[in-house]
Amino acid sequence: MAFTASFFFPLLLLLSAISGIASETAIRLPSENLVAGGNRKVRADDGIFCDSWRLAVETNNVGKWKQIPARCAAFVQAYMTGERYLSDMEVIGKLSSEFARSVRLVGDERDAWVFDIDETLLSNLPYYEDTGFGTEIFNETSFDQWVKLAKAPALLPSFSLYNELQELGFTIFLLTGRSEQQRSATEANLLSAGYRNWNRLILRGPSDQGKTAAQYKSEKRSELVDEGYRIHGNSGDQWSDLWGFAVASRSFKLPNPMYYIA
Amino acid sequence: MAFTASFFFPLLLLLSAISGIASETAIRLPSENLVAGGNRKVRADDGIFCDSWRLAVETNNVGKWKQIPARCAAFVQAYMTGERYLSDMEVIGKLSSEFARSVRLVGDERDAWVFDIDETLLSNLPYYEDTGFGTEIFNETSFDQWVKLAKAPALLPSFSLYNELQELGFTIFLLTGRSEQQRSATEANLLSAGYRNWNRLILRGPSDQGKTAAQYKSEKRSELVDEGYRIHGNSGDQWSDLWGFAVASRSFKLPNPMYYIA
């Protein structure tokens, strides 16, 4: 190992090597002047800022947010309509598939996988394309009109995973923040997008209104566990699809830089 | 809103608009031929794959992993030594700072913030530069030699946050997977990197050996809560720094595509 060798080098050489790295990176040498270090700036470039903002969103570092930053509108549009979103989805799909294939199913139809719907099984990109890719505040009325159309296309990597899970013998639950009033439109959309044979489509009923998504979805997962289901996997584009209680053995966070749901 | 207008357009036009998007993205139209959709491929480009892999790492979608993919060695090196790592760290530092300034401190010295050390307050980049940026399997012996040198530089965005938190009145705890045998080297390194006035440096004692980081760190945070501390914030580069029980009000996941700790 290179380090083992350099460990015996004179200290000056080592410090020189460290210093060479420090000049390009986020680190501060113990011997460096703080102000000098503090003066280094990241290029005030929308691309690099928006990429960091997107990472912060996907890791839940941003906390609650209502709109994407105005300067990131073009970035989010390019991301969502280009190959990066597809690549991110595909890598996560493959990781989900690898995990699924590693699970030893009991075979009693109690081996379960939970999917969210919006931006997980179905894509609302046509709607968000018409409303600024998350630059506008969410408008429930116009979104409900879009849902009624039942025209959201399938997200391909999720569609492939969904079918593979069924072949493997998983029981599939769909757990969505959509309301019971949207059941028939949602079923029609899922069917026309090609999804088949889910065990149960769980929507928000009257008693679920006003709960956070994380609370509502945790409660519903907990009911599945009480029924004897082993929730091996859970796929969703929001951390509130995945966190809380009765969490799956493995949770898969799909990308979504367009909106946030608590 | 543009959508409201297009809602009344002929269905054909709407389908045509959706179809235009679908050709570039991850979505599959209900009417599309599945095989045609499934045949679309992401460019087999290391850059885009490795960027997706990095996102999957940062969102904990990869699960346990021991080495970065060989094809991503150059990508991780470029990321860690270039402006993107710095930018990602700075955006998270600003989000942490915004949250910290929003907290109403009680002022009884029980308002706490927990920091991890490695790749959080201190950077081991000089070590990882000599050992392939995570392409090699972790070697505890050589890493311990590096720790003894006490030469890890400070990560600037964390250093700024650390100082701001102290000015705001937070009590700072350092919670690290390093062992008690490394206490003096760790203290010397923190001091020479410029860190001052932490309340307590918590390292793994004999009874903590063999526990996962998530278990050990959760237990230690729980002890702080039992002592009456309110853990408002927690900063760490591993999800095992942040998840488990006695979690902070807000957790900040710092980037680290070089290694994984369970």
Coordinates of C-alpha atoms in Angstrom, one line a residue:
Chain A
M1 CA 0.0 0.0 0.0
A2 CA 1.3 3.4 -1.0
F3 CA 0.6 4.9 2.4
T4 CA 2.7 2.3 4.2
A5 CA 5.7 3.4 2.1
S6 CA 5.1 7.1 2.5
F7 CA 4.7 6.7 6.2
F8 CA 8.4 6.4 6.5
F9 CA 9.2 9.3 4.3
P10 CA 10.4 12.5 5.9
L11 CA 7.6 14.5 7.5
L12 CA 8.3 17.4 5.2
L13 CA 7.4 15.3 2.2
L14 CA 4.2 14.1 3.8
L15 CA 3.2 17.7 4.7
S16 CA 4.0 18.8 1.2
A17 CA 1.8 16.0 -0.2
I18 CA -1.1 17.0 2.1
S19 CA -0.6 20.6 1.2
G20 CA -0.9 19.8 -2.5
I21 CA -4.3 18.3 -1.8
A22 CA -5.5 21.0 0.5
S23 CA -5.1 23.7 -2.1
E24 CA -7.8 22.0 -4.2
T25 CA -10.2 20.8 -1.6
A26 CA -12.5 21.5 1.4
I27 CA -9.8 20.7 3.9
R28 CA -7.8 23.0 6.1
L29 CA -4.3 22.2 7.2
P30 CA -3.6 22.6 10.9
S31 CA -0.8 25.0 10.0
E32 CA -2.8 27.0 7.4
N33 CA -4.0 30.5 8.1
L34 CA -7.7 30.3 8.8
V35 CA -8.6 33.4 6.8
A36 CA -6.7 32.2 3.8
G37 CA -8.5 28.9 4.0
G38 CA -11.8 30.6 4.6
N39 CA -11.4 32.9 1.5
R40 CA -11.4 30.0 -0.9
K41 CA -14.7 30.0 -2.8
V42 CA -16.7 27.6 -4.8
R43 CA -17.4 28.9 -8.3
A44 CA -20.7 30.7 -8.1
D45 CA -22.1 28.4 -10.8
D46 CA -25.7 27.4 -10.9
G47 CA -24.8 24.0 -12.2
I48 CA -22.6 23.0 -9.3
F49 CA -24.8 24.7 -6.7
C50 CA -28.0 23.1 -8.0
D51 CA -26.2 19.7 -8.1
S52 CA -25.3 20.2 -4.4
W53 CA -28.8 21.3 -3.7
R54 CA -30.2 18.2 -5.3
L55 CA -27.9 16.0 -3.3
A56 CA -29.1 17.8 -0.2
V57 CA -32.7 17.2 -1.1
E58 CA -32.1 13.5 -1.8
T59 CA -30.3 13.0 1.5
N60 CA -33.1 14.9 3.4
N61 CA -30.6 17.6 4.4
V62 CA -32.9 20.4 3.2
G63 CA -35.7 19.6 5.5
K64 CA -39.1 20.9 4.6
W65 CA -39.2 22.8 1.3
K66 CA -41.9 24.1 -1.0
Q67 CA -40.3 25.2 -4.2
I68 CA -37.1 24.5 -6.0
P69 CA -34.7 27.5 -6.0
A70 CA -35.5 29.7 -8.9
R71 CA -31.9 29.5 -10.1
C72 CA -32.3 25.7 -10.4
A73 CA -35.3 25.6 -12.7
A74 CA -33.2 24.9 -15.8
F75 CA -31.1 22.4 -13.9
V76 CA -34.1 20.4 -12.6
Q77 CA -35.7 20.4 -16.0
A78 CA -32.5 19.1 -17.6
Y79 CA -32.1 16.5 -14.9
M80 CA -35.7 15.2 -15.1
T81 CA -35.9 15.1 -18.9
G82 CA -32.3 13.9 -19.6
E83 CA -30.4 10.7 -19.0
R84 CA -29.4 11.4 -15.4
Y85 CA -32.8 10.8 -13.9
L86 CA -33.1 7.6 -16.0
S87 CA -29.6 6.5 -14.9
D88 CA -30.3 7.2 -11.2
M89 CA -33.6 5.3 -11.4
E90 CA -31.9 2.4 -13.2
V91 CA -29.1 2.0 -10.7
I92 CA -31.6 2.0 -7.8
G93 CA -33.8 -0.5 -9.7
K94 CA -30.8 -2.8 -10.1
L95 CA -29.9 -2.5 -6.4
S96 CA -33.5 -3.2 -5.5
S97 CA -33.5 -6.2 -7.7
E98 CA -30.2 -7.5 -6.3
F99 CA -31.6 -7.3 -2.8
A100 CA -34.9 -8.9 -3.8
R101 CA -33.1 -11.8 -5.3
S102 CA -31.1 -12.3 -2.1
V103 CA -34.2 -12.6 0.0
R104 CA -35.2 -16.1 1.0
L105 CA -38.9 -16.2 0.5
V106 CA -40.9 -18.3 2.9
G107 CA -43.5 -18.9 0.1
D108 CA -46.5 -18.3 2.3
E109 CA -47.5 -15.2 0.3
R110 CA -46.5 -13.1 3.3
D111 CA -43.2 -11.9 1.7
A112 CA -44.1 -8.3 0.9
W113 CA -42.8 -5.3 -1.0
V114 CA -44.4 -1.9 -0.7
F115 CA -44.4 0.7 -3.5
D116 CA -45.4 4.3 -3.4
I117 CA -47.2 5.4 -6.6
D118 CA -46.4 9.0 -7.7
E119 CA -42.9 9.4 -9.0
T120 CA -42.3 5.8 -8.0
L121 CA -44.5 3.6 -10.2
L122 CA -46.1 6.4 -12.2
S123 CA -44.5 9.5 -13.5
N124 CA -46.3 12.9 -13.3
L125 CA -43.6 14.5 -15.4
P126 CA -46.1 15.6 -18.1
Y127 CA -48.0 17.5 -15.4
Y128 CA -44.8 19.0 -13.9
E129 CA -43.5 20.0 -17.3
D130 CA -46.5 22.2 -17.6
T131 CA -46.1 23.7 -14.1
G132 CA -42.4 24.6 -14.1
F133 CA -40.8 21.4 -12.7
G134 CA -41.4 22.3 -9.1
T135 CA -40.7 26.0 -9.4
E136 CA -44.4 26.7 -8.8
I137 CA -46.1 26.1 -5.4
F138 CA -48.1 22.9 -5.5
N139 CA -51.6 23.4 -6.7
E140 CA -53.9 20.7 -5.5
T141 CA -56.8 21.5 -7.8
S142 CA -54.8 21.3 -11.0
F143 CA -53.0 18.2 -9.8
D144 CA -56.3 16.5 -9.0
Q145 CA -57.5 17.3 -12.5
W146 CA -54.3 15.6 -13.9
V147 CA -54.9 12.6 -11.7
K148 CA -58.4 12.2 -13.0
L149 CA -57.0 12.0 -16.5
A150 CA -55.3 8.7 -15.5
K151 CA -52.6 9.4 -18.1
A152 CA -49.4 9.2 -16.0
P153 CA -46.9 6.9 -17.7
A154 CA -45.0 4.1 -16.0
L155 CA -41.5 4.7 -14.8
L156 CA -39.6 2.0 -16.6
P157 CA -37.1 0.9 -14.0
S158 CA -39.9 0.6 -11.4
F159 CA -42.0 -1.2 -13.9
S160 CA -39.2 -3.8 -14.5
L161 CA -38.7 -4.2 -10.8
Y162 CA -42.4 -4.6 -10.1
N163 CA -42.7 -7.4 -12.6
E164 CA -39.5 -9.1 -11.4
L165 CA -40.8 -9.0 -7.8
Q166 CA -44.0 -10.8 -8.9
E167 CA -42.0 -13.4 -10.7
L168 CA -39.9 -13.9 -7.5
G169 CA -43.1 -14.4 -5.5
F170 CA -43.4 -11.1 -3.6
T171 CA -46.8 -9.9 -2.5
I172 CA -47.1 -6.3 -3.7
F173 CA -48.8 -3.5 -1.8
L174 CA -49.3 0.0 -3.2
L175 CA -49.3 2.7 -0.5
T176 CA -50.1 6.1 -1.7
G177 CA -51.0 9.6 -0.3
R178 CA -53.7 9.8 -2.9
S179 CA -57.2 9.8 -1.4
E180 CA -60.0 7.1 -1.6
Q181 CA -61.9 9.5 -4.0
Q182 CA -59.0 8.9 -6.4
R183 CA -59.2 5.1 -6.3
S184 CA -60.9 4.5 -9.6
A185 CA -58.7 7.0 -11.5
T186 CA -55.6 5.5 -9.9
E187 CA -56.6 1.9 -10.7
A188 CA -57.4 2.9 -14.2
N189 CA -54.0 4.7 -14.6
L190 CA -52.0 1.8 -13.1
L191 CA -53.7 -0.7 -15.4
S192 CA -53.3 1.4 -18.5
A193 CA -49.6 1.9 -17.6
G194 CA -49.3 -1.9 -17.5
Y195 CA -49.3 -2.7 -13.8
R196 CA -51.1 -5.9 -12.8
N197 CA -51.8 -8.1 -9.8
W198 CA -51.1 -5.9 -6.8
N199 CA -52.5 -7.4 -3.6
R200 CA -53.9 -4.2 -2.3
L201 CA -54.1 -0.5 -3.2
I202 CA -54.0 1.5 0.0
L203 CA -55.2 5.1 -0.2
R204 CA -55.9 7.8 2.4
G205 CA -59.3 7.3 4.0
P206 CA -61.3 9.9 5.9
S207 CA -59.5 8.9 9.2
D208 CA -56.1 9.4 7.5
Q209 CA -56.7 13.1 6.5
G210 CA -54.5 15.6 8.3
K211 CA -51.8 13.0 9.2
T212 CA -48.3 13.5 7.8
A213 CA -47.4 11.0 5.1
A214 CA -44.8 9.5 7.3
Q215 CA -47.3 8.8 10.1
Y216 CA -50.1 7.6 7.7
K217 CA -47.7 5.3 5.8
S218 CA -46.1 4.0 9.0
E219 CA -49.5 3.1 10.4
K220 CA -50.5 1.3 7.2
R221 CA -47.2 -0.7 7.1
S222 CA -47.7 -1.5 10.8
E223 CA -51.2 -2.9 9.9
L224 CA -49.6 -5.1 7.3
V225 CA -47.0 -6.4 9.8
D226 CA -49.9 -7.1 12.2
E227 CA -51.5 -9.2 9.4
G228 CA -48.3 -11.3 9.3
Y229 CA -46.6 -9.7 6.3
R230 CA -42.8 -9.4 6.3
I231 CA -42.0 -6.2 4.5
H232 CA -38.7 -6.9 2.9
G233 CA -38.5 -3.9 0.6
N234 CA -40.1 -0.5 0.2
S235 CA -39.7 1.9 -2.8
G236 CA -40.6 5.5 -2.7
D237 CA -39.4 8.9 -3.9
Q238 CA -39.9 10.6 -0.5
W239 CA -38.3 9.8 2.8
S240 CA -41.8 10.0 4.3
D241 CA -42.6 6.9 2.2
L242 CA -39.8 5.0 4.0
W243 CA -39.2 6.4 7.4
G244 CA -41.1 6.2 10.7
F245 CA -42.1 2.8 12.1
A246 CA -42.7 -0.6 10.7
V247 CA -40.0 0.2 8.2
A248 CA -38.9 -2.4 5.6
S249 CA -35.7 -4.4 5.8
R250 CA -34.4 -2.3 2.9
S251 CA -35.8 1.0 1.8
F252 CA -35.1 2.4 -1.6
K253 CA -35.1 6.2 -2.0
L254 CA -35.9 7.1 -5.6
P255 CA -34.9 10.5 -6.8
N256 CA -37.3 13.5 -6.9
P257 CA -35.9 17.0 -7.0
M258 CA -39.3 18.5 -7.9
Y259 CA -41.3 18.4 -4.7
Y260 CA -41.2 17.5 -1.0
I261 CA -43.8 15.7 1.1
A262 CA -43.5 15.6 4.9
Chain B
M1 CA -51.0 27.8 -15.3
A2 CA -50.0 26.2 -18.6
F3 CA -51.5 22.9 -17.5
T4 CA -54.9 24.3 -17.0
A5 CA -54.8 25.5 -20.6
S6 CA -53.5 22.3 -22.1
F7 CA -56.1 20.4 -20.1
F8 CA -58.7 21.5 -22.7
F9 CA -56.6 20.7 -25.7
P10 CA -57.5 17.8 -27.8
L11 CA -56.4 14.5 -26.3
L12 CA -54.2 13.8 -29.2
L13 CA -52.1 16.9 -28.6
L14 CA -51.7 16.0 -25.0
L15 CA -50.6 12.5 -25.9
S16 CA -48.2 13.9 -28.4
A17 CA -46.7 16.2 -25.7
I18 CA -46.3 13.3 -23.3
S19 CA -44.8 11.2 -26.0
G20 CA -42.2 13.8 -26.7
I21 CA -41.1 13.7 -23.1
A22 CA -41.2 9.9 -23.0
S23 CA -38.7 9.5 -25.8
E24 CA -36.0 11.2 -23.6
T25 CA -36.9 10.0 -20.2
A26 CA -37.5 7.0 -17.8
I27 CA -41.2 7.0 -18.4
R28 CA -43.3 4.5 -20.4
L29 CA -46.5 5.5 -22.0
P30 CA -49.4 3.3 -21.4
S31 CA -49.8 2.9 -25.2
E32 CA -46.1 2.3 -25.8
N33 CA -44.8 -1.1 -26.7
L34 CA -43.0 -2.5 -23.7
V35 CA -40.1 -4.1 -25.5
A36 CA -39.4 -0.8 -27.4
G37 CA -39.4 1.0 -24.0
G38 CA -37.3 -1.6 -22.4
N39 CA -34.7 -1.4 -25.1
R40 CA -33.8 2.2 -24.4
K41 CA -30.4 2.3 -22.7
V42 CA -28.5 4.8 -20.7
R43 CA -25.2 5.6 -22.3
A44 CA -22.7 3.1 -20.8
D45 CA -20.6 6.0 -19.6
D46 CA -18.6 5.7 -16.4
G47 CA -19.3 9.3 -15.5
I48 CA -23.0 9.1 -15.5
F49 CA -23.0 5.6 -13.9
C50 CA -20.6 6.6 -11.1
D51 CA -22.7 9.7 -10.4
S52 CA -25.8 7.5 -10.0
W53 CA -23.8 5.1 -7.9
R54 CA -22.7 8.0 -5.7
L55 CA -26.3 9.2 -5.3
A56 CA -27.3 5.6 -4.4
V57 CA -24.5 5.6 -1.7
E58 CA -25.5 8.9 -0.2
T59 CA -29.1 7.9 0.0
N60 CA -28.2 4.5 1.5
N61 CA -29.7 2.6 -1.4
V62 CA -26.5 0.6 -1.9
G63 CA -26.7 -1.0 1.5
K64 CA -23.5 -2.5 2.9
W65 CA -20.5 -2.1 0.6
K66 CA -16.8 -2.6 1.0
Q67 CA -15.1 -1.0 -2.0
I68 CA -16.0 1.6 -4.6
P69 CA -16.6 0.0 -8.0
A70 CA -13.3 -0.2 -9.9
R71 CA -14.7 1.8 -12.8
C72 CA -15.5 4.7 -10.4
A73 CA -12.0 5.2 -9.1
A74 CA -11.2 8.2 -11.3
F75 CA -14.7 9.6 -10.7
V76 CA -14.4 9.4 -6.9
Q77 CA -10.9 10.9 -7.0
A78 CA -12.1 13.8 -9.1
Y79 CA -15.1 14.3 -6.9
M80 CA -13.1 14.3 -3.6
T81 CA -10.3 16.5 -4.8
G82 CA -12.4 18.9 -6.9
E83 CA -14.9 21.6 -6.2
R84 CA -18.0 19.3 -6.1
Y85 CA -17.1 17.8 -2.7
L86 CA -16.4 21.3 -1.4
S87 CA -19.7 22.6 -2.8
D88 CA -21.7 19.7 -1.4
M89 CA -20.1 20.3 2.0
E90 CA -20.8 24.0 1.9
V91 CA -24.4 23.7 0.9
I92 CA -25.0 21.2 3.8
G93 CA -23.0 23.6 6.1
K94 CA -25.3 26.4 5.2
L95 CA -28.5 24.3 5.7
S96 CA -27.1 23.2 9.1
S97 CA -26.4 26.8 10.0
E98 CA -29.9 28.0 8.9
F99 CA -31.4 25.3 11.1
A100 CA -29.2 26.1 14.1
R101 CA -30.1 29.8 13.9
S102 CA -33.8 28.8 13.9
V103 CA -33.5 26.9 17.1
R104 CA -34.7 28.7 20.3
L105 CA -32.0 27.9 22.8
V106 CA -33.1 27.4 26.4
G107 CA -29.8 28.7 27.5
D108 CA -29.2 26.1 30.2
E109 CA -26.3 24.6 28.4
R110 CA -28.4 21.6 27.5
D111 CA -28.9 22.6 23.9
A112 CA -26.7 20.1 22.1
W113 CA -25.2 19.3 18.7
V114 CA -23.4 16.1 18.0
F115 CA -20.6 15.8 15.5
D116 CA -18.9 12.7 14.1
I117 CA -15.1 13.2 13.5
D118 CA -13.7 11.3 10.5
E119 CA -14.9 12.9 7.2
T120 CA -17.0 15.2 9.3
L121 CA -14.8 17.5 11.4
L122 CA -11.5 16.0 10.1
S123 CA -10.6 14.9 6.6
N124 CA -8.6 11.7 6.1
L125 CA -8.2 12.6 2.4
P126 CA -4.4 12.5 2.6
Y127 CA -4.6 8.9 3.8
Y128 CA -7.2 7.9 1.2
E129 CA -5.3 9.6 -1.5
D130 CA -2.5 7.1 -0.8
T131 CA -4.8 4.1 -0.6
G132 CA -6.9 4.6 -3.8
F133 CA -9.8 6.7 -2.6
G134 CA -11.8 3.7 -1.4
T135 CA -10.8 1.3 -4.2
E136 CA -8.8 -0.8 -1.7
I137 CA -10.4 -2.8 1.1
F138 CA -10.1 -0.9 4.4
N139 CA -6.8 -1.7 6.2
E140 CA -7.2 -1.0 9.9
T141 CA -3.5 -1.2 10.7
S142 CA -2.4 1.4 8.2
F143 CA -5.3 3.6 9.1
D144 CA -4.4 3.4 12.8
Q145 CA -0.9 4.5 11.9
W146 CA -2.4 7.5 10.1
V147 CA -4.5 8.4 13.1
K148 CA -1.5 8.3 15.3
L149 CA 0.1 11.0 13.2
A150 CA -2.7 13.4 14.2
K151 CA -2.3 15.2 10.9
A152 CA -5.8 15.1 9.5
P153 CA -6.8 18.6 8.4
A154 CA -10.1 20.3 9.3
L155 CA -13.0 20.2 6.8
L156 CA -13.7 23.9 6.3
P157 CA -17.5 24.0 6.1
S158 CA -17.7 21.9 9.3
F159 CA -15.1 24.0 11.0
S160 CA -17.2 27.2 10.2
L161 CA -20.4 25.5 11.4
Y162 CA -18.6 24.3 14.6
N163 CA -17.5 27.8 15.5
E164 CA -20.9 29.3 14.7
L165 CA -22.7 26.7 16.9
Q166 CA -20.5 27.7 19.8
E167 CA -21.2 31.4 19.2
L168 CA -24.9 30.6 19.2
G169 CA -24.6 28.7 22.5
F170 CA -24.8 25.1 21.6
T171 CA -23.0 22.5 23.7
I172 CA -20.9 20.3 21.4
F173 CA -20.4 16.6 21.7
L174 CA -18.0 14.6 19.5
L175 CA -19.1 11.1 19.0
T176 CA -16.7 8.9 17.1
G177 CA -16.1 5.3 16.2
R178 CA -12.4 5.7 17.1
S179 CA -11.4 3.8 20.2
E180 CA -10.3 5.0 23.7
Q181 CA -6.8 4.1 22.8
Q182 CA -6.9 6.8 20.2
R183 CA -8.1 9.5 22.6
S184 CA -4.8 11.4 22.9
A185 CA -4.0 11.3 19.2
T186 CA -7.6 12.4 18.4
E187 CA -7.5 15.3 20.9
A188 CA -4.1 16.4 19.6
N189 CA -5.4 16.3 16.0
L190 CA -8.6 18.2 16.8
L191 CA -6.6 20.9 18.6
S192 CA -4.0 21.3 15.9
A193 CA -6.8 21.5 13.3
G194 CA -8.2 24.4 15.3
Y195 CA -11.2 22.9 17.1
R196 CA -11.7 24.1 20.7
N197 CA -14.1 23.8 23.6
W198 CA -16.1 20.7 22.9
N199 CA -18.0 19.5 25.9
R200 CA -17.1 15.8 25.6
L201 CA -15.2 13.5 23.3
I202 CA -16.9 10.1 23.2
L203 CA -14.9 7.2 21.9
R204 CA -15.6 3.5 21.8
G205 CA -14.7 1.9 25.2
P206 CA -14.1 -1.8 25.8
S207 CA -17.9 -2.4 26.3
D208 CA -18.7 -0.8 22.9
Q209 CA -16.5 -3.1 20.9
G210 CA -18.4 -5.4 18.5
K211 CA -21.4 -3.1 18.3
T212 CA -22.4 -1.6 15.0
A213 CA -21.8 2.1 14.8
A214 CA -25.5 2.8 14.6
Q215 CA -26.1 0.8 17.9
Y216 CA -23.1 2.3 19.7
K217 CA -23.9 5.9 18.6
S218 CA -27.6 5.6 19.4
E219 CA -26.7 4.3 22.9
K220 CA -24.4 7.2 23.5
R221 CA -26.9 9.8 22.2
S222 CA -29.5 8.1 24.4
E223 CA -27.2 8.7 27.5
L224 CA -26.9 12.3 26.6
V225 CA -30.7 12.6 26.4
D226 CA -30.9 10.9 29.8
E227 CA -28.6 13.5 31.1
G228 CA -31.1 16.2 30.0
Y229 CA -29.5 17.3 26.7
R230 CA -31.7 18.2 23.8
I231 CA -30.0 17.0 20.7
H232 CA -31.0 19.5 18.1
G233 CA -28.5 18.7 15.4
N234 CA -26.3 15.8 14.4
S235 CA -23.7 15.9 11.6
G236 CA -22.0 12.9 10.2
D237 CA -20.9 11.4 6.9
Q238 CA -22.5 7.9 7.6
W239 CA -26.1 7.1 8.1
S240 CA -25.0 5.0 11.0
D241 CA -23.9 8.4 12.6
L242 CA -27.5 9.6 12.4
W243 CA -30.0 6.7 12.4
G244 CA -31.2 4.4 15.2
F245 CA -32.7 5.8 18.4
A246 CA -32.3 9.1 20.3
V247 CA -31.9 10.7 16.9
A248 CA -31.5 14.5 16.6
S249 CA -34.3 16.9 15.7
R250 CA -32.3 17.4 12.4
S251 CA -29.7 15.1 11.0
F252 CA -27.2 16.3 8.4
K253 CA -25.7 13.6 6.1
L254 CA -22.3 14.8 4.8
P255 CA -21.0 13.2 1.6
N256 CA -18.6 10.3 1.6
P257 CA -18.3 8.1 -1.5
M258 CA -15.0 6.5 -0.2
Y259 CA -16.2 4.1 2.4
Y260 CA -19.2 2.7 4.3
I261 CA -19.6 2.0 8.0
A262 CA -22.6 0.0 9.3

